[in-house]
CSV table of C-alpha atoms in Angstrom, one decimal:
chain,number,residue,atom,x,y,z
A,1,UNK,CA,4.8,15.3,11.5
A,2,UNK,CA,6.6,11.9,11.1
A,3,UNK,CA,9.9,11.3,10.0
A,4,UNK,CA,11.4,8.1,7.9
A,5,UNK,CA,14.4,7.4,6.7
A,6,UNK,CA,14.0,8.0,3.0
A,7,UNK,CA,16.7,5.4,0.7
A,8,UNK,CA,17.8,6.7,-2.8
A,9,UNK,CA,-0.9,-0.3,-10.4
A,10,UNK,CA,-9.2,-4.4,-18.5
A,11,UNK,CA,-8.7,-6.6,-15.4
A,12,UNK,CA,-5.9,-9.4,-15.6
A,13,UNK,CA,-8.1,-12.5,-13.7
A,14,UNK,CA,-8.0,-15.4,-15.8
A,15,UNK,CA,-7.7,-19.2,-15.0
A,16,UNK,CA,-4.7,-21.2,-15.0
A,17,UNK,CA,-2.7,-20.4,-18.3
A,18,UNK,CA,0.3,-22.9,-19.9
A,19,UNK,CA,3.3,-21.6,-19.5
A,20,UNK,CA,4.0,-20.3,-22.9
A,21,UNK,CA,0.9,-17.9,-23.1
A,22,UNK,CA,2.4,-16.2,-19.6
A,23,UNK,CA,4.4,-14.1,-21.6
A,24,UNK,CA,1.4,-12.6,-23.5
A,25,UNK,CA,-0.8,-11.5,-20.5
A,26,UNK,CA,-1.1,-7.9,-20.7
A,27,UNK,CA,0.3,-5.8,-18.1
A,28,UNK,CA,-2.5,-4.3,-16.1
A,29,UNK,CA,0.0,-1.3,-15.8
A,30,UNK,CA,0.5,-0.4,-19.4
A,31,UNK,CA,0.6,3.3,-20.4
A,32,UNK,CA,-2.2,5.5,-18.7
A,33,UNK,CA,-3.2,8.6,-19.5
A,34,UNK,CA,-1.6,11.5,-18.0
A,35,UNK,CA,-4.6,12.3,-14.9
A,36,UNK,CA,-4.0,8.8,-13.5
A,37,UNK,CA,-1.7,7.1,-11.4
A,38,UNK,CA,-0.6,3.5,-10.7
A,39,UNK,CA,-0.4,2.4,-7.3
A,40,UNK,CA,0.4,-1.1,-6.3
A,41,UNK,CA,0.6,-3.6,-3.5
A,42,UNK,CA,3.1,-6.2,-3.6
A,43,UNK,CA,4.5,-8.5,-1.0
A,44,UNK,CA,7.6,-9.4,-2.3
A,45,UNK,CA,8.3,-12.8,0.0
A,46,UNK,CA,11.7,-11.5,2.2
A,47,UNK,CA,14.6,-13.3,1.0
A,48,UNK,CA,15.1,-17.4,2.3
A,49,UNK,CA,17.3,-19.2,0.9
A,50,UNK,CA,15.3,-22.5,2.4
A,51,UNK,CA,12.8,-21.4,-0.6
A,52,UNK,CA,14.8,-23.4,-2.8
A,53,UNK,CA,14.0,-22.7,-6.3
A,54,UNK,CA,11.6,-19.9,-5.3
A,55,UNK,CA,14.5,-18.6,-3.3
A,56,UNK,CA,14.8,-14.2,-3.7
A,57,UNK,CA,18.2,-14.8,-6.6
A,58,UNK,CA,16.2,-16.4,-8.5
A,59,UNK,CA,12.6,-14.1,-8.6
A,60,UNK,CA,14.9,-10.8,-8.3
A,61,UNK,CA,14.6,-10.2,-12.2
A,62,UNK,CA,10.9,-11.2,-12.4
A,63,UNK,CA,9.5,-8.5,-9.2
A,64,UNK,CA,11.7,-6.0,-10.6
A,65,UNK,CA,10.1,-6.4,-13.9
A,66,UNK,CA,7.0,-6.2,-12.9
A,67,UNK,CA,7.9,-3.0,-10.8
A,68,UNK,CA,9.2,-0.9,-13.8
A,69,UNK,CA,5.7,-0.7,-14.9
A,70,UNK,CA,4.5,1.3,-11.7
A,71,UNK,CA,4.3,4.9,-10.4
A,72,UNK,CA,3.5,4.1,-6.5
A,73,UNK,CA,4.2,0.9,-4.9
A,74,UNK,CA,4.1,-0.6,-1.6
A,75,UNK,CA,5.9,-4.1,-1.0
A,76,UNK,CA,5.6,-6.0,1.8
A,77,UNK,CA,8.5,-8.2,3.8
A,78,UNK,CA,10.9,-6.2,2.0
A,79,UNK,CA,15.0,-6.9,4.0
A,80,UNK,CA,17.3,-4.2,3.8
A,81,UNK,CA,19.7,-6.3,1.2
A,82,UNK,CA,16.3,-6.4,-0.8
A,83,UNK,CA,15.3,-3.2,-0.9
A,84,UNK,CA,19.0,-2.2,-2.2
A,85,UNK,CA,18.7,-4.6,-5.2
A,86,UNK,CA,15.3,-3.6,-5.6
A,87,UNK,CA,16.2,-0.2,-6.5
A,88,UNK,CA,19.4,-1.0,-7.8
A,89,UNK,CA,17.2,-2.9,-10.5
A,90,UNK,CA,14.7,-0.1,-10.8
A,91,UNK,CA,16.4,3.1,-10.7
A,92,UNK,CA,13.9,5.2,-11.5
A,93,UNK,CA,12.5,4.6,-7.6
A,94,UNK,CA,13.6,5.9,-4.4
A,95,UNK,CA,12.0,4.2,-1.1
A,96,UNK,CA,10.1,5.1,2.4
A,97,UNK,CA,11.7,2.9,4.3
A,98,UNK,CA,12.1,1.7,8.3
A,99,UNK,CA,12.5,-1.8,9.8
A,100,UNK,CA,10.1,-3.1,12.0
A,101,UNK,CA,12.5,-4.2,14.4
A,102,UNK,CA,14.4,-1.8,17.2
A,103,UNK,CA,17.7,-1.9,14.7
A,104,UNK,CA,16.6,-0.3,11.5
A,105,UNK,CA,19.1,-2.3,9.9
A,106,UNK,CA,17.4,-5.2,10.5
A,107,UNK,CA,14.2,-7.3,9.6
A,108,UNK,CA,11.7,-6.6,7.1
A,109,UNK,CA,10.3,-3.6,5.9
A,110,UNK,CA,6.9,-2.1,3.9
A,111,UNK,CA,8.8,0.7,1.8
A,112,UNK,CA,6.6,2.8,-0.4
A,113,UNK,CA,8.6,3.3,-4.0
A,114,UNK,CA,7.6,6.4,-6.1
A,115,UNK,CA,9.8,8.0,-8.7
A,116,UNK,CA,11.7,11.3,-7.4
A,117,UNK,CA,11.9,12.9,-10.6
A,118,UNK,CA,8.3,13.0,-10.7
A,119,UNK,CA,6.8,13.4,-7.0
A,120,UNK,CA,8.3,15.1,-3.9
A,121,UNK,CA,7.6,13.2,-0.8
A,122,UNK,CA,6.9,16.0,2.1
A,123,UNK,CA,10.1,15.9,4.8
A,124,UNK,CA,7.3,16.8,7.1
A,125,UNK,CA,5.0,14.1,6.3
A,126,UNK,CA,5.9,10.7,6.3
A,127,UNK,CA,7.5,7.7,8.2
A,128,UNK,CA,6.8,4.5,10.2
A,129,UNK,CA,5.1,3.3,12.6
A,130,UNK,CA,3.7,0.3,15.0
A,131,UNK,CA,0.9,-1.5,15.1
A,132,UNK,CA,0.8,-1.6,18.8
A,133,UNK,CA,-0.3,0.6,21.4
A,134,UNK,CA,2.9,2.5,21.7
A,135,UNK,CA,3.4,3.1,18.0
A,136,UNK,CA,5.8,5.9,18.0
A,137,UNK,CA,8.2,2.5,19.7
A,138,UNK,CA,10.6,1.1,17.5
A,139,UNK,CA,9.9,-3.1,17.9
A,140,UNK,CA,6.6,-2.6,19.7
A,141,UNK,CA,3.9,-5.0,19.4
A,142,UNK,CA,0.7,-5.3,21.3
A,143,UNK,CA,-2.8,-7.5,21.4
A,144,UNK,CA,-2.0,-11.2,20.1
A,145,UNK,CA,0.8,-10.0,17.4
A,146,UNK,CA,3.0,-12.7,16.8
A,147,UNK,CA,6.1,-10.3,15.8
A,148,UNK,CA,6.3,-6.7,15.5
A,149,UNK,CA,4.0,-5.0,12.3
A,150,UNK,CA,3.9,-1.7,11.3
A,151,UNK,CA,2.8,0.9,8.7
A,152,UNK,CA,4.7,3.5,6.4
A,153,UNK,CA,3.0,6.6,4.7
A,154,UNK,CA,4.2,9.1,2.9
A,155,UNK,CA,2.4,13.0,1.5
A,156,UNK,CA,3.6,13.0,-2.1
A,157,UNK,CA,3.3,16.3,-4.4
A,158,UNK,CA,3.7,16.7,-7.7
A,159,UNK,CA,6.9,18.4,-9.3
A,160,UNK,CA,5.7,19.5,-12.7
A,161,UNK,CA,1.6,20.1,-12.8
A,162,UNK,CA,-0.2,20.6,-15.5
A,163,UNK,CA,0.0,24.7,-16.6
A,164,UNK,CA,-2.1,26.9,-14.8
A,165,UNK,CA,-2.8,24.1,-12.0
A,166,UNK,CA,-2.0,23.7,-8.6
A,167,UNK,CA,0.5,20.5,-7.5
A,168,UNK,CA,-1.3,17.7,-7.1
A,169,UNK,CA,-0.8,15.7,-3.5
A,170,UNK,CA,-1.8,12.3,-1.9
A,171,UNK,CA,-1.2,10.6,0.5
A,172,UNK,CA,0.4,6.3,0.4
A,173,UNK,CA,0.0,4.3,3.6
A,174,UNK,CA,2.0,0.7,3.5
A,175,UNK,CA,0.9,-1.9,6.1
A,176,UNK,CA,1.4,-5.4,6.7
A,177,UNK,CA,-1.2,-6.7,8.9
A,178,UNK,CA,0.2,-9.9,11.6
A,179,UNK,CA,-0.3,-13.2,10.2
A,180,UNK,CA,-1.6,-15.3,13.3
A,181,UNK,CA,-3.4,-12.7,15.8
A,182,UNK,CA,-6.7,-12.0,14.6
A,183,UNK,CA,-6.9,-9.3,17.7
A,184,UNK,CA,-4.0,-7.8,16.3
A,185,UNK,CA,-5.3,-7.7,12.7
A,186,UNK,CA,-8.5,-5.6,14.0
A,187,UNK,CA,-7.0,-3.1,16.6
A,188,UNK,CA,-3.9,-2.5,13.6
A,189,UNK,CA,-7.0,-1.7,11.4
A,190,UNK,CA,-8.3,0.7,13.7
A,191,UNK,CA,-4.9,2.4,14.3
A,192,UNK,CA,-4.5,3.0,10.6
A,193,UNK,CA,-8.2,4.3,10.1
A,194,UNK,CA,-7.5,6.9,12.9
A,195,UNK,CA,-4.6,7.8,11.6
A,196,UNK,CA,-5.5,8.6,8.2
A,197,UNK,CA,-8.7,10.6,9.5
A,198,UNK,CA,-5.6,12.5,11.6
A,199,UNK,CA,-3.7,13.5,8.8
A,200,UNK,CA,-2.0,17.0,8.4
A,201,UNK,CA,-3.7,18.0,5.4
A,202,UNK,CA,-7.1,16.8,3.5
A,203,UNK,CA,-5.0,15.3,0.5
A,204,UNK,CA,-6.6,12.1,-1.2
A,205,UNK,CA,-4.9,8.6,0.5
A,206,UNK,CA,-4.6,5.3,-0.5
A,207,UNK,CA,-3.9,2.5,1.6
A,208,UNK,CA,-2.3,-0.7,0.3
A,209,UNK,CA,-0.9,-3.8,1.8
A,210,UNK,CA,-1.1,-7.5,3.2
A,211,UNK,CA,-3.9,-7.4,5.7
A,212,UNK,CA,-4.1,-11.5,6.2
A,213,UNK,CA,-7.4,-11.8,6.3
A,214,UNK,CA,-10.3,-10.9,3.2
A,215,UNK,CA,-12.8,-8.9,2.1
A,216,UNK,CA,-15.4,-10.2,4.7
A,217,UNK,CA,-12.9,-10.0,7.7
A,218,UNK,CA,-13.7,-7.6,10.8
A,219,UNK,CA,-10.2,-5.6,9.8
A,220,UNK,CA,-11.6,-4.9,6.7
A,221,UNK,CA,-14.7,-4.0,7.5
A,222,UNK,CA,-13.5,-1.4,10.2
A,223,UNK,CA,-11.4,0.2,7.5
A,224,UNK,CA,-14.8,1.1,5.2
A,225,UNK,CA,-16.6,1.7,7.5
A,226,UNK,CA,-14.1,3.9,9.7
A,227,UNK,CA,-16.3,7.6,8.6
A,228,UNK,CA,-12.9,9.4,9.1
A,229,UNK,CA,-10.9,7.5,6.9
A,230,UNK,CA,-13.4,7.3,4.3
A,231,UNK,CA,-12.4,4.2,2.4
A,232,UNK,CA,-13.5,1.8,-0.6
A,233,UNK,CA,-12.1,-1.4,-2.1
A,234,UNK,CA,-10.8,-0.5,-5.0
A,235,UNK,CA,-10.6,-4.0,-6.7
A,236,UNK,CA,-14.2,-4.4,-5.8
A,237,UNK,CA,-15.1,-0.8,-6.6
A,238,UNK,CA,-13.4,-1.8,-10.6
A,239,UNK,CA,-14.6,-5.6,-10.8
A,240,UNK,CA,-18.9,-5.4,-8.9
A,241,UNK,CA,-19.6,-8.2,-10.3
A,242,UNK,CA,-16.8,-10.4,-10.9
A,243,UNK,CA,-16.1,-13.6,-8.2
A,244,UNK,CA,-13.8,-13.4,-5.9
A,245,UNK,CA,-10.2,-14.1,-6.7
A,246,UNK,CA,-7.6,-15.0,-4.1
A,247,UNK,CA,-3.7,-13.0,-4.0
A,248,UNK,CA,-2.0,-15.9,-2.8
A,249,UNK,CA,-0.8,-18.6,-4.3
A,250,UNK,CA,1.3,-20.1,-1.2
A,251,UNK,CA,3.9,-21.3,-4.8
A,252,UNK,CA,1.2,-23.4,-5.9
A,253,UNK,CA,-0.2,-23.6,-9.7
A,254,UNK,CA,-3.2,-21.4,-8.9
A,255,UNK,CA,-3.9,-18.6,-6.0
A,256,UNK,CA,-6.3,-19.2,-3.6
A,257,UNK,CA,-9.8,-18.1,-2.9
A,258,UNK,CA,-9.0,-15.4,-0.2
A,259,UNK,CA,-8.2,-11.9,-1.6
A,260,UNK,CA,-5.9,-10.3,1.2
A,261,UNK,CA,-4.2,-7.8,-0.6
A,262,UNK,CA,-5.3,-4.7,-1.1
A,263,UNK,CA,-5.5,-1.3,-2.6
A,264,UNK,CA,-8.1,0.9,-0.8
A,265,UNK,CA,-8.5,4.7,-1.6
A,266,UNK,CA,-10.9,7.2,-0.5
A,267,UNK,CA,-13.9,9.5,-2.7
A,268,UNK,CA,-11.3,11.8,-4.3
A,269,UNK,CA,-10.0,9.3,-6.1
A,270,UNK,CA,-12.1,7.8,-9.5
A,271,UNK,CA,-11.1,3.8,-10.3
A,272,UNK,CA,-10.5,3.5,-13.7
A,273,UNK,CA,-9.2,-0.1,-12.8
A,274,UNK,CA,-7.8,-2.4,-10.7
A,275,UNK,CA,-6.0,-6.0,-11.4
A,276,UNK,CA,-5.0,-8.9,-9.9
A,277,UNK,CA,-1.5,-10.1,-12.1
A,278,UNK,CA,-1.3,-13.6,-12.2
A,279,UNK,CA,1.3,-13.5,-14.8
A,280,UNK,CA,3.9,-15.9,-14.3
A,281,UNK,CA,7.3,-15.3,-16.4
A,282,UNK,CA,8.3,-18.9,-17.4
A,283,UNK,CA,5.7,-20.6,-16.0
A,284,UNK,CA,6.7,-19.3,-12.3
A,285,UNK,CA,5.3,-17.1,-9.7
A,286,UNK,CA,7.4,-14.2,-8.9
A,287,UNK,CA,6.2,-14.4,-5.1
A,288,UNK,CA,3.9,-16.4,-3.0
A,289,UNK,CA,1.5,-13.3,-3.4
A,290,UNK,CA,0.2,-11.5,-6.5
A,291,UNK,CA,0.3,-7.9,-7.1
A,292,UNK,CA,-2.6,-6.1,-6.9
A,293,UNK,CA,-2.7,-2.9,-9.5
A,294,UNK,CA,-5.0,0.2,-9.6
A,295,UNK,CA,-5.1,2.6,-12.0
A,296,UNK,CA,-6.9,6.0,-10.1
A,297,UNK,CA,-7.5,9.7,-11.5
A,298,UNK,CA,-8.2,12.3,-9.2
A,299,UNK,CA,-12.0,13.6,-9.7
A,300,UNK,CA,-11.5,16.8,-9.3
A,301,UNK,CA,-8.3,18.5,-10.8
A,302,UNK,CA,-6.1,17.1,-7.4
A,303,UNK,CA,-8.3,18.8,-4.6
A,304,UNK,CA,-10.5,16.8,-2.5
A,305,UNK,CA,-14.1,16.9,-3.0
A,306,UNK,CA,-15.7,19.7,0.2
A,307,UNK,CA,-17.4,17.5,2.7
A,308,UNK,CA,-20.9,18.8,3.4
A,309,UNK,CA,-21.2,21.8,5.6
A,310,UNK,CA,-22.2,21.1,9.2
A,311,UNK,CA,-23.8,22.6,12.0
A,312,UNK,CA,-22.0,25.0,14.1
A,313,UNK,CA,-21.8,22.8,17.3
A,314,UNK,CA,-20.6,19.7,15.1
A,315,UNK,CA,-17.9,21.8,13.6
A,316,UNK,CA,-16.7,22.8,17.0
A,317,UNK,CA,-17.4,19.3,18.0
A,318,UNK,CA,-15.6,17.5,15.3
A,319,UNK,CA,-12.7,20.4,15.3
A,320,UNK,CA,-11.8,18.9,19.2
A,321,UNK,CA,-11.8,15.4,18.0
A,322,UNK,CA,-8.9,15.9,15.2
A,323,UNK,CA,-7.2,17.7,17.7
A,324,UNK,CA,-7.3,14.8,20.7
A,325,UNK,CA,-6.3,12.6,17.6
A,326,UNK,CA,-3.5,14.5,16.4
A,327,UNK,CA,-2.2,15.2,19.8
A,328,UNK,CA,-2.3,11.2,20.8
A,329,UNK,CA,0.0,11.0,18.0
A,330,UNK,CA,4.1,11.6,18.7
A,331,UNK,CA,5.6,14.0,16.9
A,332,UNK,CA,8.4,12.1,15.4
A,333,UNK,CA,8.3,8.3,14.4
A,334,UNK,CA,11.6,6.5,13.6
């Protein structure tokens, strides 16, 4: 399928904490059991030095902190002098990785970390693409995009499975949704549904990232209810009845009220949790945006759950569909 160029997740919510109890927030990552996985959204602020004293040198040691606790990740506005130091830091992880722009050296990226020793991302199965209408187009953008966006996936399978069991396999899409173009936001949304309800093979997914607009926004909503894609907020799936709690904090003291980061994953997948981490190491925010953690088990021993059977005719009809899907899809993305 695609190709990328391949470089070698209890509830923490809370109110406004002094700095000298940020240290003894738990980690919403700590040690799982051995049927779960963490998988993480984090958008990582790319690296300007007109930040000042939230400039990139001086979070570097706080987001790679928090990214040693992880199995899956997906960051957001990640520069290619970024991602390098992020994996320098945490050598454990190797990245899925493209640019948005035409030069994959340049601009920022939405790299999906995962630890090699561990999982096997599929050479057949991943890579990058635009959220435009020519999305196999490195730089494309389309709709009322303000700069080019994309997504990055990746099929990962399991090394070393439990004996007697068959490798365990998902699916990670990355996206970072435009900022400005609420057009762009919704048609992006649709691209990634289809896409997921095209994949290769019926493996669970997840889909994290910084979609710019909340839980009640159109994009959102054409995600769950996209029949194909099958997908669930997973921080409201773990938390029914808690408020609403916002992902970023723009540098101020507290977040907002607008959760717009996001870990979604379809019925294969049980939530055990899912956190928002407001810690802040020394009384400061590692980003402008929190990272949002959840901790998923797969319901039944890795394989997804059989869809009901259908009718003869709908099988023939549905079979057509995927195919038109798959086929509007290039073969190769940069």
């Amino acid at each position: 399928m695609l190709s990328a160029i391949a470089l070698a997740v209890s509830c923490v919510l809370g109110v406004s904490t002094p700095p000298e109890a940020e240290a003894r927030k738990p980690s919403p990552v700590a040690a799982h059991p051995p049927d779960e996985i963490s998988v993480g959204t984090f958008n990582i602020r790319y690296a300007n030095d007109g930040d000042g004293t939230n400039a990139w040198r001086h979070r570097r040691a706080m987001v790679a902190e928090i990214l040693r606790e992880g199995d899956f990740w997906g960051l957001q506005e990640v520069l290619p002098s970024q991602l390098a130091e992020v994996l320098a830091d945490c050598p454990r992880f190797t990245a899925i990785s493209r640019t948005r722009e035409v030069d994959p050296a340049k601009g920022e990226a939405c790299p999906i970390l995962y630890d090699a020793a561990l999982w096997e991302a599929d050479a057949k199965e991943q890579g990058t693409f635009w959220l435009s209408t020519t999305p196999h187009e490195p730089g494309s953008k389309s709709w009322d995009s303000s700069i080019p966006r994309i997504a990055t996936f990746a099929r990962f399978i399991e090394r070393a499975p439990a004996a007697g069991a068959a490798p365990r396999a998902l699916y990670i899409f990355n996206v970072h949704l435009d900022h400005r173009g609420a057009e762009s936001r919704l048609e992006a949304a649709r691209l990634v549904a289809d896409r997921i309800a095209a994949r290769t093979h019926r493996d669970p997914v997840v889909l994290v990232g910084d979609f710019n607009c909340g839980p009640a926004s159109a994009p959102i909503a054409a995600l769950l209810a996209h029949a194909g894609a099958g997908l669930r907020d997973a921080w409201r799936d773990a938390n029914r009845d808690a408020p609403e709690q916002g992902t970023f904090n723009g540098w101020n003291e507290r977040c907002g009220d607008v959760r717009i980061d996001f870990v979604l994953v379809n019925d294969a997948f049980a939530v055990r949790s899912c956190a928002i981490d407001l810690r802040k190491p020394g009384g400061r925010w590692p980003s402008d945006h929190t990272p949002v953690v959840a901790r998923i088990g797969w319901r039944t021993a890795g394989r997804t759950p059989r869809l009901r059977r259908r009718r003869k005719g709908a099988t023939a009809a549905a079979g057509a569909e995927k195919r038109n899907r798959r086929e509007a899809w290039p073969r190769a993305c940069s």
